[in-house]
């Protein structure tokens, strides 16, 4: 139990509801960002630049917000601020009448994620010390993805009823956003210091707020494994482009496939999280395998195989968003964890950008070449994972 009788599992579940509600908000918006910007006069290039800048901000700015969260120790403040930015930006996006305002709000929503994520992951990591890293992060991610399924489907339904009116479709997202902020303040009042869950540091750790000890070498090798995997990982944008270009699915069906992939994301997070607590980083070997298999299925000219590839993509994302984060908590001392999460997210962002660009360019050149390059990169990632596992078993080398 922690303060005022809120157990670690109840804390994770409550935080999971917050994430569910906020994913309802921002995944609902992200599912129609491209068409919305297009309706305001954006070209394909502008859509690409705006969404690309947004994703770069969502990951890159965590290099700043992570160390600041560690330095100030105001994890709740950073978490709440980031969620408020998202909760405000999304509903106003539906009211934006000009392209530059809508573009600014799209980027602002992503900035909100950058502000909150390292601090939020640190808060959740404390409770997972009790529940098991893998299971704790997996349950949180699974609840998160429930919102990622409901949000796009809700927006799609409202658009269908209103004749593609973006204002009510995005305006309704203010309701789950407000509910998430209220729940977040309640949760902070119940558990003002989640570090209390982590009463027993792992071997070699010293819980010293603001400690300046360098991040372990094992963390950097693990980050290299993650970077290699993501640099050979196709984005859903490229996958959906293929679905429409090859006339495998109508445009209206693409958000439904995305929602289904988010459902698979949740199941994969739960499965690998459970396995991680029993087998450690060996579980992560499935990530490069899934990443390598995705283009083999997704870039075929058979509808059901391409959809299967998109669902496999969802499974890989579920592992990235849950078990990858759980491992960081096991590799890094408590007092440097937000910094580590910020750096880790920055590396993920750069690798994701590279992966999207690489697979997109190779798709235009040759699909067989794309598949060959992706398999080669994922083989390298597996080798780096083996090194990470060795260092985890022999931490003295860190």
mmCIF file of C-alpha atoms in Angstrom:
data_model
loop_
_atom_site.group_PDB
_atom_site.id
_atom_site.type_symbol
_atom_site.label_atom_id
_atom_site.label_comp_id
_atom_site.label_asym_id
_atom_site.label_seq_id
_atom_site.Cartn_x
_atom_site.Cartn_y
_atom_site.Cartn_z
ATOM 1 C CA UNK A 1 0.000 0.000 0.000
ATOM 2 C CA UNK A 2 1.006 3.644 -0.482
ATOM 3 C CA UNK A 3 -0.304 6.851 0.949
ATOM 4 C CA UNK A 4 -3.966 6.863 2.032
ATOM 5 C CA UNK A 5 -4.440 3.203 1.187
ATOM 6 C CA UNK A 6 -3.973 3.399 -2.610
ATOM 7 C CA UNK A 7 -2.141 0.226 -3.649
ATOM 8 C CA UNK A 8 0.409 0.126 -6.461
ATOM 9 C CA UNK A 9 -2.026 -1.703 -8.718
ATOM 10 C CA UNK A 10 -4.807 0.791 -8.018
ATOM 11 C CA UNK A 11 -2.391 3.619 -8.776
ATOM 12 C CA UNK A 12 -1.463 2.030 -12.125
ATOM 13 C CA UNK A 13 -5.104 1.372 -12.974
ATOM 14 C CA UNK A 14 -6.100 4.949 -12.134
ATOM 15 C CA UNK A 15 -3.224 6.290 -14.212
ATOM 16 C CA UNK A 16 -4.312 3.895 -16.933
ATOM 17 C CA UNK A 17 -7.757 5.504 -16.959
ATOM 18 C CA UNK A 18 -6.113 8.927 -17.302
ATOM 19 C CA UNK A 19 -4.126 7.663 -20.273
ATOM 20 C CA UNK A 20 -7.200 5.991 -21.745
ATOM 21 C CA UNK A 21 -9.127 9.257 -21.638
ATOM 22 C CA UNK A 22 -6.256 11.279 -23.083
ATOM 23 C CA UNK A 23 -5.655 8.748 -25.864
ATOM 24 C CA UNK A 24 -9.360 9.076 -26.613
ATOM 25 C CA UNK A 25 -8.601 12.770 -27.136
ATOM 26 C CA UNK A 26 -5.369 12.889 -29.086
ATOM 27 C CA UNK A 27 -5.620 9.639 -31.062
ATOM 28 C CA UNK A 28 -9.096 10.729 -32.113
ATOM 29 C CA UNK A 29 -7.575 13.939 -33.434
ATOM 30 C CA UNK A 30 -4.543 12.281 -35.022
ATOM 31 C CA UNK A 31 -6.752 9.906 -37.000
ATOM 32 C CA UNK A 32 -8.053 12.870 -39.063
ATOM 33 C CA UNK A 33 -5.173 15.362 -38.893
ATOM 34 C CA UNK A 34 -4.245 14.875 -42.549
ATOM 35 C CA UNK A 35 -7.766 15.367 -43.971
ATOM 36 C CA UNK A 36 -8.367 18.335 -41.649
ATOM 37 C CA UNK A 37 -5.227 20.143 -42.773
ATOM 38 C CA UNK A 38 -6.062 19.272 -46.364
ATOM 39 C CA UNK A 39 -9.526 20.812 -45.985
ATOM 40 C CA UNK A 40 -7.820 24.041 -44.893
ATOM 41 C CA UNK A 41 -5.706 24.113 -48.044
ATOM 42 C CA UNK A 42 -2.604 22.147 -47.068
ATOM 43 C CA UNK A 43 -0.692 20.222 -49.709
ATOM 44 C CA UNK A 44 0.688 16.753 -49.094
ATOM 45 C CA UNK A 45 4.093 18.279 -48.405
ATOM 46 C CA UNK A 46 2.647 20.659 -45.802
ATOM 47 C CA UNK A 47 0.824 17.814 -44.078
ATOM 48 C CA UNK A 48 4.063 15.839 -44.014
ATOM 49 C CA UNK A 49 6.070 18.734 -42.612
ATOM 50 C CA UNK A 50 3.526 19.662 -39.928
ATOM 51 C CA UNK A 51 3.026 16.105 -38.701
ATOM 52 C CA UNK A 52 6.753 15.419 -38.974
ATOM 53 C CA UNK A 53 7.599 18.489 -36.888
ATOM 54 C CA UNK A 54 4.959 17.417 -34.386
ATOM 55 C CA UNK A 55 6.419 13.942 -33.999
ATOM 56 C CA UNK A 56 9.944 15.323 -33.785
ATOM 57 C CA UNK A 57 8.777 17.675 -31.017
ATOM 58 C CA UNK A 58 6.960 14.853 -29.202
ATOM 59 C CA UNK A 59 10.198 12.897 -28.925
ATOM 60 C CA UNK A 60 12.988 15.458 -29.202
ATOM 61 C CA UNK A 61 11.762 17.888 -26.538
ATOM 62 C CA UNK A 62 11.848 15.069 -23.986
ATOM 63 C CA UNK A 63 15.622 15.492 -24.044
ATOM 64 C CA UNK A 64 14.873 18.734 -22.196
ATOM 65 C CA UNK A 65 11.776 17.848 -20.164
ATOM 66 C CA UNK A 66 13.313 14.624 -18.793
ATOM 67 C CA UNK A 67 16.391 16.210 -17.170
ATOM 68 C CA UNK A 68 14.270 19.145 -15.957
ATOM 69 C CA UNK A 69 11.858 16.759 -14.270
ATOM 70 C CA UNK A 70 14.766 15.002 -12.539
ATOM 71 C CA UNK A 71 16.338 18.303 -11.522
ATOM 72 C CA UNK A 72 13.168 19.904 -10.143
ATOM 73 C CA UNK A 73 11.614 16.653 -8.808
ATOM 74 C CA UNK A 74 8.216 18.133 -9.776
ATOM 75 C CA UNK A 75 6.998 15.070 -11.618
ATOM 76 C CA UNK A 76 3.312 15.740 -11.019
ATOM 77 C CA UNK A 77 3.629 19.345 -12.218
ATOM 78 C CA UNK A 78 5.244 18.344 -15.502
ATOM 79 C CA UNK A 79 2.707 15.543 -15.995
ATOM 80 C CA UNK A 80 -0.322 17.738 -15.376
ATOM 81 C CA UNK A 81 1.018 20.597 -17.510
ATOM 82 C CA UNK A 82 1.580 18.290 -20.468
ATOM 83 C CA UNK A 83 -1.883 16.782 -20.227
ATOM 84 C CA UNK A 84 -3.524 20.218 -19.973
ATOM 85 C CA UNK A 85 -1.778 21.380 -23.160
ATOM 86 C CA UNK A 86 -3.173 18.398 -25.058
ATOM 87 C CA UNK A 87 -6.658 18.670 -23.534
ATOM 88 C CA UNK A 88 -6.898 22.322 -24.621
ATOM 89 C CA UNK A 89 -5.244 22.089 -28.056
ATOM 90 C CA UNK A 90 -7.359 19.289 -29.523
ATOM 91 C CA UNK A 91 -10.901 20.741 -29.147
ATOM 92 C CA UNK A 92 -9.740 24.120 -30.485
ATOM 93 C CA UNK A 93 -8.284 22.325 -33.510
ATOM 94 C CA UNK A 94 -11.827 21.774 -34.738
ATOM 95 C CA UNK A 95 -12.487 25.512 -34.587
ATOM 96 C CA UNK A 96 -9.330 26.563 -36.435
ATOM 97 C CA UNK A 97 -10.403 28.328 -39.585
ATOM 98 C CA UNK A 98 -6.983 28.909 -41.093
ATOM 99 C CA UNK A 99 -4.159 26.537 -41.863
ATOM 100 C CA UNK A 100 -1.430 28.125 -39.731
ATOM 101 C CA UNK A 101 -3.587 28.027 -36.597
ATOM 102 C CA UNK A 102 -4.493 24.386 -37.144
ATOM 103 C CA UNK A 103 -0.839 23.537 -37.816
ATOM 104 C CA UNK A 104 0.234 25.273 -34.600
ATOM 105 C CA UNK A 105 -2.368 23.335 -32.605
ATOM 106 C CA UNK A 106 -1.291 20.015 -34.123
ATOM 107 C CA UNK A 107 2.287 20.724 -33.057
ATOM 108 C CA UNK A 108 1.147 22.020 -29.631
ATOM 109 C CA UNK A 109 -0.635 18.741 -28.929
ATOM 110 C CA UNK A 110 2.614 16.870 -29.591
ATOM 111 C CA UNK A 111 4.561 19.317 -27.408
ATOM 112 C CA UNK A 112 2.168 18.479 -24.578
ATOM 113 C CA UNK A 113 3.135 14.825 -24.911
ATOM 114 C CA UNK A 114 6.826 15.747 -24.788
ATOM 115 C CA UNK A 115 6.323 17.795 -21.627
ATOM 116 C CA UNK A 116 4.534 15.071 -19.692
ATOM 117 C CA UNK A 117 5.980 11.760 -20.862
ATOM 118 C CA UNK A 118 9.308 11.449 -18.964
ATOM 119 C CA UNK A 119 7.697 12.567 -15.709
ATOM 120 C CA UNK A 120 4.648 10.356 -16.231
ATOM 121 C CA UNK A 121 6.759 7.293 -17.029
ATOM 122 C CA UNK A 122 8.815 7.933 -13.902
ATOM 123 C CA UNK A 123 5.685 8.118 -11.724
ATOM 124 C CA UNK A 124 4.353 4.873 -13.182
ATOM 125 C CA UNK A 125 7.757 3.174 -12.888
ATOM 126 C CA UNK A 126 7.719 3.575 -9.102
ATOM 127 C CA UNK A 127 4.509 1.549 -8.811
ATOM 128 C CA UNK A 128 5.790 -1.120 -11.209
ATOM 129 C CA UNK A 129 8.551 -1.879 -8.708
ATOM 130 C CA UNK A 130 5.762 -3.558 -6.706
ATOM 131 C CA UNK A 131 3.622 -5.045 -9.485
ATOM 132 C CA UNK A 132 6.437 -6.167 -11.784
ATOM 133 C CA UNK A 133 7.892 -3.872 -14.428
ATOM 134 C CA UNK A 134 6.524 -5.758 -17.399
ATOM 135 C CA UNK A 135 3.008 -6.309 -16.066
ATOM 136 C CA UNK A 136 2.675 -2.776 -14.705
ATOM 137 C CA UNK A 137 3.689 -1.015 -17.909
ATOM 138 C CA UNK A 138 1.714 -3.537 -19.978
ATOM 139 C CA UNK A 139 -1.554 -2.923 -18.139
ATOM 140 C CA UNK A 140 -1.012 0.820 -18.390
ATOM 141 C CA UNK A 141 -0.357 0.547 -22.148
ATOM 142 C CA UNK A 142 -3.352 -1.748 -22.691
ATOM 143 C CA UNK A 143 -5.694 0.740 -21.025
ATOM 144 C CA UNK A 144 -4.004 3.510 -23.005
ATOM 145 C CA UNK A 145 -4.812 1.734 -26.252
ATOM 146 C CA UNK A 146 -8.463 1.235 -25.371
ATOM 147 C CA UNK A 147 -8.706 5.000 -25.709
ATOM 148 C CA UNK A 148 -6.718 4.829 -28.951
ATOM 149 C CA UNK A 149 -9.429 2.549 -30.357
ATOM 150 C CA UNK A 150 -12.454 4.445 -29.025
ATOM 151 C CA UNK A 151 -11.206 7.902 -30.039
ATOM 152 C CA UNK A 152 -10.832 7.361 -33.818
ATOM 153 C CA UNK A 153 -14.083 5.372 -33.971
ATOM 154 C CA UNK A 154 -15.963 8.125 -32.121
ATOM 155 C CA UNK A 155 -14.584 10.800 -34.418
ATOM 156 C CA UNK A 156 -15.419 8.690 -37.479
ATOM 157 C CA UNK A 157 -19.000 8.237 -36.239
ATOM 158 C CA UNK A 158 -19.540 11.940 -35.619
ATOM 159 C CA UNK A 159 -18.069 12.847 -39.002
ATOM 160 C CA UNK A 160 -20.456 10.397 -40.651
ATOM 161 C CA UNK A 161 -23.469 11.871 -38.836
ATOM 162 C CA UNK A 162 -22.548 15.534 -39.362
ATOM 163 C CA UNK A 163 -21.414 15.310 -42.959
ATOM 164 C CA UNK A 164 -17.681 15.634 -42.238
ATOM 165 C CA UNK A 165 -17.979 18.600 -39.862
ATOM 166 C CA UNK A 166 -14.702 18.694 -37.941
ATOM 167 C CA UNK A 167 -15.867 21.115 -35.232
ATOM 168 C CA UNK A 168 -18.248 18.762 -33.372
ATOM 169 C CA UNK A 169 -16.059 15.726 -34.098
ATOM 170 C CA UNK A 170 -13.106 17.343 -32.303
ATOM 171 C CA UNK A 171 -15.149 19.456 -29.883
ATOM 172 C CA UNK A 172 -16.644 16.365 -28.233
ATOM 173 C CA UNK A 173 -13.099 15.347 -27.268
ATOM 174 C CA UNK A 174 -13.108 18.131 -24.668
ATOM 175 C CA UNK A 175 -15.249 15.869 -22.460
ATOM 176 C CA UNK A 176 -12.760 12.999 -21.947
ATOM 177 C CA UNK A 177 -9.965 15.600 -21.759
ATOM 178 C CA UNK A 178 -11.596 17.407 -18.862
ATOM 179 C CA UNK A 179 -12.374 14.123 -17.107
ATOM 180 C CA UNK A 180 -8.709 13.082 -17.397
ATOM 181 C CA UNK A 181 -7.472 16.316 -15.791
ATOM 182 C CA UNK A 182 -9.924 15.981 -12.887
ATOM 183 C CA UNK A 183 -8.845 12.369 -12.295
ATOM 184 C CA UNK A 184 -5.190 13.382 -12.487
ATOM 185 C CA UNK A 185 -5.601 15.970 -9.705
ATOM 186 C CA UNK A 186 -7.448 13.392 -7.595
ATOM 187 C CA UNK A 187 -4.654 10.891 -8.121
ATOM 188 C CA UNK A 188 -1.995 13.409 -7.116
ATOM 189 C CA UNK A 189 -3.923 14.154 -3.928
ATOM 190 C CA UNK A 190 -4.108 10.449 -3.081
ATOM 191 C CA UNK A 191 -0.474 9.647 -3.907
ATOM 192 C CA UNK A 192 1.614 12.842 -3.766
ATOM 193 C CA UNK A 193 4.893 10.895 -3.721
ATOM 194 C CA UNK A 194 4.741 7.640 -5.744
ATOM 195 C CA UNK A 195 8.460 7.087 -5.025
ATOM 196 C CA UNK A 196 7.197 5.624 -1.754
ATOM 197 C CA UNK A 197 6.231 2.469 -3.634
ATOM 198 C CA UNK A 198 9.871 1.875 -4.501
ATOM 199 C CA UNK A 199 11.087 1.323 -0.961
ATOM 200 C CA UNK A 200 13.829 -1.146 -1.870
ATOM 201 C CA UNK A 201 16.294 0.007 -4.554
ATOM 202 C CA UNK A 202 17.625 -2.603 -6.907
ATOM 203 C CA UNK A 203 21.226 -3.788 -6.566
ATOM 204 C CA UNK A 204 23.703 -0.987 -6.986
ATOM 205 C CA UNK A 205 21.070 1.771 -6.830
ATOM 206 C CA UNK A 206 21.060 4.617 -4.381
ATOM 207 C CA UNK A 207 17.889 6.685 -4.264
ATOM 208 C CA UNK A 208 19.370 10.172 -4.136
ATOM 209 C CA UNK A 209 17.191 12.916 -5.655
ATOM 210 C CA UNK A 210 19.042 14.805 -8.364
ATOM 211 C CA UNK A 211 22.001 12.446 -8.305
ATOM 212 C CA UNK A 212 24.535 13.159 -11.040
ATOM 213 C CA UNK A 213 25.750 9.612 -11.649
ATOM 214 C CA UNK A 214 26.152 8.848 -15.324
ATOM 215 C CA UNK A 215 23.653 6.591 -16.987
ATOM 216 C CA UNK A 216 24.812 2.944 -17.039
ATOM 217 C CA UNK A 217 26.589 1.607 -20.113
ATOM 218 C CA UNK A 218 23.935 -1.087 -20.392
ATOM 219 C CA UNK A 219 21.349 1.657 -20.947
ATOM 220 C CA UNK A 220 23.283 3.015 -23.933
ATOM 221 C CA UNK A 221 23.662 -0.438 -25.511
ATOM 222 C CA UNK A 222 19.946 -0.986 -24.976
ATOM 223 C CA UNK A 223 19.220 2.396 -26.563
ATOM 224 C CA UNK A 224 21.321 1.337 -29.565
ATOM 225 C CA UNK A 225 19.215 -1.832 -29.895
ATOM 226 C CA UNK A 226 16.052 0.269 -29.804
ATOM 227 C CA UNK A 227 17.415 2.720 -32.366
ATOM 228 C CA UNK A 228 18.371 -0.106 -34.730
ATOM 229 C CA UNK A 229 14.939 -1.698 -34.463
ATOM 230 C CA UNK A 230 13.027 1.527 -35.081
ATOM 231 C CA UNK A 231 15.272 2.698 -37.915
ATOM 232 C CA UNK A 232 14.085 -0.371 -39.822
ATOM 233 C CA UNK A 233 10.432 -0.035 -38.867
ATOM 234 C CA UNK A 234 7.785 1.194 -41.307
ATOM 235 C CA UNK A 235 5.314 3.834 -40.121
ATOM 236 C CA UNK A 236 1.547 3.437 -40.391
ATOM 237 C CA UNK A 237 1.602 6.352 -42.797
ATOM 238 C CA UNK A 238 3.592 4.306 -45.316
ATOM 239 C CA UNK A 239 1.443 1.232 -44.694
ATOM 240 C CA UNK A 240 -1.820 3.148 -45.158
ATOM 241 C CA UNK A 241 -0.424 4.853 -48.253
ATOM 242 C CA UNK A 242 0.152 1.412 -49.750
ATOM 243 C CA UNK A 243 -3.364 0.243 -48.820
ATOM 244 C CA UNK A 244 -4.957 3.135 -50.663
ATOM 245 C CA UNK A 245 -2.496 3.391 -53.567
ATOM 246 C CA UNK A 246 -2.925 -0.260 -54.468
ATOM 247 C CA UNK A 247 -6.732 0.001 -54.021
ATOM 248 C CA UNK A 248 -6.660 -2.676 -51.352
ATOM 249 C CA UNK A 249 -9.034 -0.733 -49.080
ATOM 250 C CA UNK A 250 -11.237 2.353 -49.420
ATOM 251 C CA UNK A 251 -9.988 5.455 -47.621
ATOM 252 C CA UNK A 252 -12.809 5.286 -45.066
ATOM 253 C CA UNK A 253 -11.650 1.837 -43.960
ATOM 254 C CA UNK A 254 -8.129 2.975 -43.064
ATOM 255 C CA UNK A 255 -9.073 4.471 -39.633
ATOM 256 C CA UNK A 256 -10.851 1.200 -38.821
ATOM 257 C CA UNK A 257 -7.679 -0.755 -39.602
ATOM 258 C CA UNK A 258 -5.738 1.684 -37.430
ATOM 259 C CA UNK A 259 -8.188 1.165 -34.557
ATOM 260 C CA UNK A 260 -7.842 -2.613 -34.947
ATOM 261 C CA UNK A 261 -4.046 -2.267 -34.875
ATOM 262 C CA UNK A 262 -4.349 -0.341 -31.616
ATOM 263 C CA UNK A 263 -6.396 -3.205 -30.199
ATOM 264 C CA UNK A 264 -3.642 -5.651 -31.151
ATOM 265 C CA UNK A 265 -1.179 -3.179 -29.602
ATOM 266 C CA UNK A 266 -2.917 -3.611 -26.240
ATOM 267 C CA UNK A 267 -2.905 -7.414 -26.417
ATOM 268 C CA UNK A 268 0.772 -7.513 -27.401
ATOM 269 C CA UNK A 269 1.668 -5.209 -24.529
ATOM 270 C CA UNK A 270 -0.076 -7.482 -22.010
ATOM 271 C CA UNK A 271 1.478 -10.660 -23.408
ATOM 272 C CA UNK A 272 5.054 -9.388 -23.616
ATOM 273 C CA UNK A 273 4.789 -7.562 -20.303
ATOM 274 C CA UNK A 274 3.822 -10.796 -18.561
ATOM 275 C CA UNK A 275 6.679 -12.639 -20.294
ATOM 276 C CA UNK A 276 9.197 -9.889 -19.516
ATOM 277 C CA UNK A 277 8.698 -10.338 -15.764
ATOM 278 C CA UNK A 278 9.570 -14.024 -16.202
ATOM 279 C CA UNK A 279 12.249 -14.066 -18.883
ATOM 280 C CA UNK A 280 13.695 -10.535 -18.889
ATOM 281 C CA UNK A 281 15.018 -8.894 -22.051
ATOM 282 C CA UNK A 282 14.839 -12.186 -23.970
ATOM 283 C CA UNK A 283 11.173 -11.328 -24.513
ATOM 284 C CA UNK A 284 12.187 -8.331 -26.627
ATOM 285 C CA UNK A 285 13.563 -10.633 -29.335
ATOM 286 C CA UNK A 286 10.047 -10.744 -30.780
ATOM 287 C CA UNK A 287 10.213 -7.011 -31.583
ATOM 288 C CA UNK A 288 12.774 -7.175 -34.417
ATOM 289 C CA UNK A 289 11.093 -10.379 -35.625
ATOM 290 C CA UNK A 290 7.728 -8.597 -35.852
ATOM 291 C CA UNK A 291 9.375 -5.555 -37.454
ATOM 292 C CA UNK A 292 11.029 -7.749 -40.085
ATOM 293 C CA UNK A 293 7.827 -9.659 -40.846
ATOM 294 C CA UNK A 294 5.617 -6.561 -41.117
ATOM 295 C CA UNK A 295 6.724 -5.438 -44.624
ATOM 296 C CA UNK A 296 6.607 -9.039 -45.882
ATOM 297 C CA UNK A 297 2.858 -8.961 -45.269
ATOM 298 C CA UNK A 298 1.906 -5.292 -45.379
ATOM 299 C CA UNK A 299 3.368 -4.459 -48.791
ATOM 300 C CA UNK A 300 1.747 -7.310 -50.700
ATOM 301 C CA UNK A 301 -1.069 -6.708 -53.179
ATOM 302 C CA UNK A 302 -3.474 -8.994 -51.311
ATOM 303 C CA UNK A 303 -5.917 -7.153 -49.052
ATOM 304 C CA UNK A 304 -6.087 -9.627 -46.191
ATOM 305 C CA UNK A 305 -2.303 -10.077 -46.085
ATOM 306 C CA UNK A 306 -1.760 -6.312 -46.087
ATOM 307 C CA UNK A 307 -4.252 -5.899 -43.252
ATOM 308 C CA UNK A 308 -2.507 -8.710 -41.360
ATOM 309 C CA UNK A 309 0.736 -6.780 -41.809
ATOM 310 C CA UNK A 310 -0.878 -3.671 -40.361
ATOM 311 C CA UNK A 311 -2.065 -5.670 -37.338
ATOM 312 C CA UNK A 312 1.438 -7.087 -36.886
ATOM 313 C CA UNK A 313 2.683 -3.484 -37.004
ATOM 314 C CA UNK A 314 0.269 -2.769 -34.144
ATOM 315 C CA UNK A 315 1.715 -5.648 -32.120
ATOM 316 C CA UNK A 316 5.233 -4.240 -32.589
ATOM 317 C CA UNK A 317 4.084 -0.783 -31.478
ATOM 318 C CA UNK A 318 2.533 -2.329 -28.357
ATOM 319 C CA UNK A 319 5.913 -3.782 -27.397
ATOM 320 C CA UNK A 320 7.636 -0.459 -28.102
ATOM 321 C CA UNK A 321 5.213 1.460 -25.900
ATOM 322 C CA UNK A 322 5.232 -0.914 -22.931
ATOM 323 C CA UNK A 323 8.021 -3.453 -22.538
ATOM 324 C CA UNK A 324 10.718 -1.180 -23.971
ATOM 325 C CA UNK A 325 9.819 1.391 -21.312
ATOM 326 C CA UNK A 326 9.750 -1.227 -18.559
ATOM 327 C CA UNK A 327 13.327 -2.228 -19.359
ATOM 328 C CA UNK A 328 14.568 1.346 -18.968
ATOM 329 C CA UNK A 329 13.267 1.354 -15.395
ATOM 330 C CA UNK A 330 15.261 -1.809 -14.669
ATOM 331 C CA UNK A 331 18.490 -0.440 -16.165
ATOM 332 C CA UNK A 332 18.563 3.056 -14.639
ATOM 333 C CA UNK A 333 18.756 4.221 -10.999
ATOM 334 C CA UNK A 334 15.687 5.968 -9.577
ATOM 335 C CA UNK A 335 17.227 9.419 -9.335
ATOM 336 C CA UNK A 336 18.154 9.497 -13.041
ATOM 337 C CA UNK A 337 15.080 7.819 -14.453
ATOM 338 C CA UNK A 338 13.254 10.829 -15.933
ATOM 339 C CA UNK A 339 16.498 11.877 -17.625
ATOM 340 C CA UNK A 340 16.872 8.376 -19.034
ATOM 341 C CA UNK A 341 13.288 8.351 -20.289
ATOM 342 C CA UNK A 342 13.828 11.722 -21.945
ATOM 343 C CA UNK A 343 17.026 10.610 -23.687
ATOM 344 C CA UNK A 344 15.475 7.278 -24.622
ATOM 345 C CA UNK A 345 12.489 9.032 -26.178
ATOM 346 C CA UNK A 346 14.784 11.359 -28.117
ATOM 347 C CA UNK A 347 16.632 8.362 -29.524
ATOM 348 C CA UNK A 348 13.320 6.679 -30.364
ATOM 349 C CA UNK A 349 12.132 9.834 -32.119
ATOM 350 C CA UNK A 350 15.241 10.151 -34.269
ATOM 351 C CA UNK A 351 15.140 6.448 -35.143
ATOM 352 C CA UNK A 352 11.419 6.594 -35.936
ATOM 353 C CA UNK A 353 11.999 9.549 -38.243
ATOM 354 C CA UNK A 354 14.806 7.646 -39.969
ATOM 355 C CA UNK A 355 12.677 4.509 -40.222
ATOM 356 C CA UNK A 356 9.745 6.358 -41.741
ATOM 357 C CA UNK A 357 11.944 8.183 -44.251
ATOM 358 C CA UNK A 358 13.981 5.080 -45.129
ATOM 359 C CA UNK A 359 11.014 2.789 -45.678
ATOM 360 C CA UNK A 360 9.145 5.508 -47.560
ATOM 361 C CA UNK A 361 12.029 6.102 -49.958
ATOM 362 C CA UNK A 362 12.680 2.398 -50.424
ATOM 363 C CA UNK A 363 8.981 1.787 -51.056
ATOM 364 C CA UNK A 364 9.157 4.150 -54.044
ATOM 365 C CA UNK A 365 12.325 2.464 -55.304
ATOM 366 C CA UNK A 366 11.658 -1.236 -54.756
ATOM 367 C CA UNK A 367 9.530 -3.186 -52.288
ATOM 368 C CA UNK A 368 11.861 -6.242 -52.411
ATOM 369 C CA UNK A 369 14.785 -3.933 -51.598
ATOM 370 C CA UNK A 370 12.785 -2.417 -48.725
ATOM 371 C CA UNK A 371 12.145 -5.887 -47.277
ATOM 372 C CA UNK A 372 15.820 -6.872 -47.626
ATOM 373 C CA UNK A 373 17.066 -3.719 -45.900
ATOM 374 C CA UNK A 374 14.544 -4.042 -43.063
ATOM 375 C CA UNK A 375 15.485 -7.694 -42.405
ATOM 376 C CA UNK A 376 19.183 -6.769 -42.355
ATOM 377 C CA UNK A 377 18.616 -3.950 -39.866
ATOM 378 C CA UNK A 378 16.513 -6.166 -37.601
ATOM 379 C CA UNK A 379 19.244 -8.841 -37.618
ATOM 380 C CA UNK A 380 21.651 -6.180 -36.326
ATOM 381 C CA UNK A 381 19.115 -5.230 -33.674
ATOM 382 C CA UNK A 382 18.952 -8.838 -32.448
ATOM 383 C CA UNK A 383 22.746 -8.867 -32.050
ATOM 384 C CA UNK A 384 22.604 -5.671 -29.974
ATOM 385 C CA UNK A 385 19.860 -7.181 -27.824
ATOM 386 C CA UNK A 386 22.151 -10.116 -27.032
ATOM 387 C CA UNK A 387 24.808 -7.655 -25.835
ATOM 388 C CA UNK A 388 22.221 -5.853 -23.704
ATOM 389 C CA UNK A 389 21.162 -9.120 -22.131
ATOM 390 C CA UNK A 390 24.765 -10.032 -21.369
ATOM 391 C CA UNK A 391 25.374 -6.688 -19.669
ATOM 392 C CA UNK A 392 22.153 -7.010 -17.687
ATOM 393 C CA UNK A 393 23.296 -10.394 -16.423
ATOM 394 C CA UNK A 394 26.756 -8.988 -15.601
ATOM 395 C CA UNK A 395 26.050 -5.460 -14.364
ATOM 396 C CA UNK A 396 29.618 -4.984 -13.183
ATOM 397 C CA UNK A 397 30.507 -4.093 -16.762
ATOM 398 C CA UNK A 398 28.112 -1.173 -16.691
#
